[in-house]
């Protein structure tokens, strides 16, 4: 089975304040084709889809996308295939709206390595920033021109998963 990103919404505003949640459909790189997306990914969600009142168009972020337009994908893991039992086997299906959390200073969330790119071994103190696409980039220091999301403040092992705890700047 494929291993996908796993996310925890440890201390995200959207867990208590519903207005900080966004329904979003990922429409791929060209913004025209419904595409599946992993939990723990980030999308730009700045405009409503045509004909929708509450569902935003999800598109790839650029490394300099303003943080106010970025959402963290963290949908409940409800697989349609009853043979899937693990969180890392879940992916948000193409064409379905999924849950996005707006990012605010001081919030915290955790993701597994599958949701990250950049350094091969992320560590406490590393910078987390946007990169072109849907994955967060981990770097030893801030990259010029990239929007900084936050910093890894802890690495936790919970059962079979290793989580990188990210505090948003």
mmCIF file of N, CA, C and O in Angstrom, residues 30 69 92 100 113 125:
data_model
loop_
_atom_site.group_PDB
_atom_site.id
_atom_site.type_symbol
_atom_site.label_atom_id
_atom_site.label_comp_id
_atom_site.label_asym_id
_atom_site.label_seq_id
_atom_site.Cartn_x
_atom_site.Cartn_y
_atom_site.Cartn_z
ATOM 1 N N UNK A 30 -2.900 22.763 -13.338
ATOM 2 C CA UNK A 30 -3.511 23.657 -14.329
ATOM 3 C C UNK A 30 -4.828 24.258 -13.848
ATOM 4 O O UNK A 30 -5.460 25.019 -14.566
ATOM 5 N N UNK A 69 -3.591 33.158 2.104
ATOM 6 C CA UNK A 69 -4.265 32.427 1.030
ATOM 7 C C UNK A 69 -4.004 30.925 1.080
ATOM 8 O O UNK A 69 -4.496 30.181 0.241
ATOM 9 N N UNK A 92 -7.308 12.016 0.002
ATOM 10 C CA UNK A 92 -8.561 12.680 -0.353
ATOM 11 C C UNK A 92 -8.825 12.444 -1.834
ATOM 12 O O UNK A 92 -7.982 12.776 -2.669
ATOM 13 N N UNK A 100 -9.844 22.225 4.748
ATOM 14 C CA UNK A 100 -8.614 22.984 4.850
ATOM 15 C C UNK A 100 -8.661 23.885 6.076
ATOM 16 O O UNK A 100 -9.710 24.408 6.430
ATOM 17 N N UNK A 113 6.661 12.627 7.635
ATOM 18 C CA UNK A 113 7.665 12.948 6.622
ATOM 19 C C UNK A 113 7.086 12.952 5.211
ATOM 20 O O UNK A 113 7.523 13.728 4.356
ATOM 21 N N UNK A 125 14.038 22.726 15.141
ATOM 22 C CA UNK A 125 14.723 23.962 14.802
ATOM 23 C C UNK A 125 14.749 24.277 13.322
ATOM 24 O O UNK A 125 15.041 25.405 12.931
#
